[in-house]
Amino acid sequence: MEIKELMDFINIEDKRLKEKFGHYADQEKRTLARTVKLGEEFGELCDEILSKMSLQRKEKLTEKDKENLEKEFADVIITTLLLAKSIDVDVAKALENKINEINKRY
Ligand SMILES: [Mg+2]
């Protein structure tokens, strides 16, 4: 998948969410809601990683599969991009700048 295709999806999903949760009329509330949502999704990813490493209780391990781990990585990325959109951060540009910065270290 190209980053352009991903960002097009984010724009569409942003519109869908605004229609579905129309009561978040202002940008501040939307940003706060998405920040909290990112915390939730990161927690779910941590849970999947603990399961993959067999560091969870046995009862929790039985309901996990490989697909869940992949889905939680995707949830964190999508939620991060939606959060960035709500506070007008150009993630594509930020990634390009950060990659250049990292590459200069070597
Ligand atoms: Mg999730």
PDB file of C-alpha atoms and ligand atoms in Angstrom:
ATOM      1  CA  MET A   1       0.000   0.000   0.000  1.00  0.00           C
ATOM      2  CA  GLU A   2       1.240   3.495  -0.867  1.00  0.00           C
ATOM      3  CA  ILE A   3       1.116   6.289   1.710  1.00  0.00           C
ATOM      4  CA  LYS A   4      -1.161   8.280  -0.651  1.00  0.00           C
ATOM      5  CA  GLU A   5      -3.712   5.453  -0.593  1.00  0.00           C
ATOM      6  CA  LEU A   6      -3.494   5.297   3.210  1.00  0.00           C
ATOM      7  CA  MET A   7      -3.960   9.062   3.581  1.00  0.00           C
ATOM      8  CA  ASP A   8      -6.937   8.977   1.181  1.00  0.00           C
ATOM      9  CA  PHE A   9      -8.512   6.329   3.429  1.00  0.00           C
ATOM     10  CA  ILE A  10      -7.808   8.513   6.506  1.00  0.00           C
ATOM     11  CA  ASN A  11      -9.604  11.466   4.867  1.00  0.00           C
ATOM     12  CA  ILE A  12     -12.626   9.269   4.087  1.00  0.00           C
ATOM     13  CA  GLU A  13     -12.667   7.726   7.585  1.00  0.00           C
ATOM     14  CA  ASP A  14     -12.337  11.188   9.155  1.00  0.00           C
ATOM     15  CA  LYS A  15     -15.479  12.299   7.291  1.00  0.00           C
ATOM     16  CA  ARG A  16     -17.338   9.111   8.297  1.00  0.00           C
ATOM     17  CA  LEU A  17     -16.425   9.609  11.976  1.00  0.00           C
ATOM     18  CA  LYS A  18     -17.461  13.270  11.897  1.00  0.00           C
ATOM     19  CA  GLU A  19     -20.844  12.226  10.488  1.00  0.00           C
ATOM     20  CA  LYS A  20     -21.245   9.402  13.010  1.00  0.00           C
ATOM     21  CA  PHE A  21     -20.102  11.413  16.053  1.00  0.00           C
ATOM     22  CA  GLY A  22     -21.451  14.774  14.974  1.00  0.00           C
ATOM     23  CA  HIS A  23     -21.639  15.972  18.554  1.00  0.00           C
ATOM     24  CA  TYR A  24     -17.859  16.488  18.467  1.00  0.00           C
ATOM     25  CA  ALA A  25     -18.484  19.814  16.861  1.00  0.00           C
ATOM     26  CA  ASP A  26     -15.193  21.354  17.791  1.00  0.00           C
ATOM     27  CA  GLN A  27     -11.664  20.306  16.930  1.00  0.00           C
ATOM     28  CA  GLU A  28     -10.537  20.304  20.566  1.00  0.00           C
ATOM     29  CA  LYS A  29     -13.043  17.631  21.594  1.00  0.00           C
ATOM     30  CA  ARG A  30     -12.245  15.545  18.520  1.00  0.00           C
ATOM     31  CA  THR A  31      -8.523  15.715  19.289  1.00  0.00           C
ATOM     32  CA  LEU A  32      -9.112  14.738  22.917  1.00  0.00           C
ATOM     33  CA  ALA A  33     -11.384  11.826  21.913  1.00  0.00           C
ATOM     34  CA  ARG A  34      -8.817  10.550  19.405  1.00  0.00           C
ATOM     35  CA  THR A  35      -5.996  10.884  21.918  1.00  0.00           C
ATOM     36  CA  VAL A  36      -7.920   8.738  24.396  1.00  0.00           C
ATOM     37  CA  LYS A  37      -8.799   6.287  21.597  1.00  0.00           C
ATOM     38  CA  LEU A  38      -5.099   5.954  20.729  1.00  0.00           C
ATOM     39  CA  GLY A  39      -4.428   5.018  24.358  1.00  0.00           C
ATOM     40  CA  GLU A  40      -7.123   2.339  24.116  1.00  0.00           C
ATOM     41  CA  GLU A  41      -5.726   0.941  20.867  1.00  0.00           C
ATOM     42  CA  PHE A  42      -2.159   0.961  22.208  1.00  0.00           C
ATOM     43  CA  GLY A  43      -3.395  -0.987  25.246  1.00  0.00           C
ATOM     44  CA  GLU A  44      -4.985  -3.564  22.942  1.00  0.00           C
ATOM     45  CA  LEU A  45      -1.710  -3.871  21.013  1.00  0.00           C
ATOM     46  CA  CYS A  46       0.206  -4.356  24.280  1.00  0.00           C
ATOM     47  CA  ASP A  47      -2.257  -7.096  25.248  1.00  0.00           C
ATOM     48  CA  GLU A  48      -1.660  -8.896  21.929  1.00  0.00           C
ATOM     49  CA  ILE A  49       2.116  -8.628  22.310  1.00  0.00           C
ATOM     50  CA  LEU A  50       1.963 -10.012  25.842  1.00  0.00           C
ATOM     51  CA  SER A  51      -0.133 -12.897  24.506  1.00  0.00           C
ATOM     52  CA  LYS A  52       2.269 -13.582  21.653  1.00  0.00           C
ATOM     53  CA  MET A  53       5.106 -13.760  24.158  1.00  0.00           C
ATOM     54  CA  SER A  54       2.998 -16.020  26.406  1.00  0.00           C
ATOM     55  CA  LEU A  55       3.169 -13.483  29.211  1.00  0.00           C
ATOM     56  CA  GLN A  56      -0.597 -13.418  29.800  1.00  0.00           C
ATOM     57  CA  ARG A  57      -2.704 -15.589  32.067  1.00  0.00           C
ATOM     58  CA  LYS A  58      -3.742 -18.903  30.437  1.00  0.00           C
ATOM     59  CA  GLU A  59      -7.429 -17.870  30.244  1.00  0.00           C
ATOM     60  CA  LYS A  60      -6.498 -14.866  28.130  1.00  0.00           C
ATOM     61  CA  LEU A  61      -4.191 -16.812  25.803  1.00  0.00           C
ATOM     62  CA  THR A  62      -6.886 -19.159  24.482  1.00  0.00           C
ATOM     63  CA  GLU A  63      -8.844 -16.441  22.693  1.00  0.00           C
ATOM     64  CA  LYS A  64      -5.886 -14.951  20.773  1.00  0.00           C
ATOM     65  CA  ASP A  65      -4.686 -15.576  17.246  1.00  0.00           C
ATOM     66  CA  LYS A  66      -2.074 -14.078  14.901  1.00  0.00           C
ATOM     67  CA  GLU A  67      -4.673 -12.002  13.053  1.00  0.00           C
ATOM     68  CA  ASN A  68      -5.488 -10.058  16.223  1.00  0.00           C
ATOM     69  CA  LEU A  69      -1.892  -8.855  16.562  1.00  0.00           C
ATOM     70  CA  GLU A  70      -1.852  -7.588  12.986  1.00  0.00           C
ATOM     71  CA  LYS A  71      -5.225  -5.872  13.436  1.00  0.00           C
ATOM     72  CA  GLU A  72      -4.045  -4.069  16.550  1.00  0.00           C
ATOM     73  CA  PHE A  73      -0.948  -2.734  14.766  1.00  0.00           C
ATOM     74  CA  ALA A  74      -3.288  -1.423  12.058  1.00  0.00           C
ATOM     75  CA  ASP A  75      -5.629   0.116  14.659  1.00  0.00           C
ATOM     76  CA  VAL A  76      -2.739   2.002  16.295  1.00  0.00           C
ATOM     77  CA  ILE A  77      -1.504   3.328  12.941  1.00  0.00           C
ATOM     78  CA  ILE A  78      -4.973   4.364  11.724  1.00  0.00           C
ATOM     79  CA  THR A  79      -5.884   5.991  15.050  1.00  0.00           C
ATOM     80  CA  THR A  80      -2.541   7.844  15.081  1.00  0.00           C
ATOM     81  CA  LEU A  81      -3.179   9.184  11.581  1.00  0.00           C
ATOM     82  CA  LEU A  82      -6.715  10.273  12.502  1.00  0.00           C
ATOM     83  CA  LEU A  83      -5.362  12.048  15.582  1.00  0.00           C
ATOM     84  CA  ALA A  84      -2.714  13.797  13.490  1.00  0.00           C
ATOM     85  CA  LYS A  85      -5.415  14.936  11.051  1.00  0.00           C
ATOM     86  CA  SER A  86      -7.479  16.394  13.889  1.00  0.00           C
ATOM     87  CA  ILE A  87      -4.576  18.661  14.888  1.00  0.00           C
ATOM     88  CA  ASP A  88      -3.436  19.411  11.326  1.00  0.00           C
ATOM     89  CA  VAL A  89      -0.170  17.497  11.409  1.00  0.00           C
ATOM     90  CA  ASP A  90       1.078  16.449   7.975  1.00  0.00           C
ATOM     91  CA  VAL A  91       2.232  12.930   8.827  1.00  0.00           C
ATOM     92  CA  ALA A  92       3.656  12.193   5.373  1.00  0.00           C
ATOM     93  CA  LYS A  93       5.908  15.253   5.670  1.00  0.00           C
ATOM     94  CA  ALA A  94       6.724  14.459   9.318  1.00  0.00           C
ATOM     95  CA  LEU A  95       7.749  10.918   8.362  1.00  0.00           C
ATOM     96  CA  GLU A  96       9.910  12.148   5.503  1.00  0.00           C
ATOM     97  CA  ASN A  97      11.673  14.632   7.806  1.00  0.00           C
ATOM     98  CA  LYS A  98      12.137  12.046  10.554  1.00  0.00           C
ATOM     99  CA  ILE A  99      13.484   9.415   8.151  1.00  0.00           C
ATOM    100  CA  ASN A 100      15.997  11.945   6.823  1.00  0.00           C
ATOM    101  CA  GLU A 101      16.994  12.790  10.396  1.00  0.00           C
ATOM    102  CA  ILE A 102      17.478   9.112  11.266  1.00  0.00           C
ATOM    103  CA  ASN A 103      19.440   8.423   8.084  1.00  0.00           C
ATOM    104  CA  LYS A 104      21.851  11.265   8.910  1.00  0.00           C
ATOM    105  CA  ARG A 105      22.816   9.431  12.086  1.00  0.00           C
ATOM    106  CA  TYR A 106      24.572   6.752  10.062  1.00  0.00           C
TER     107      TYR A 106
HETATM  108 MG    MG B   1      -8.182  -2.398  18.431  1.00  0.00          MG
END
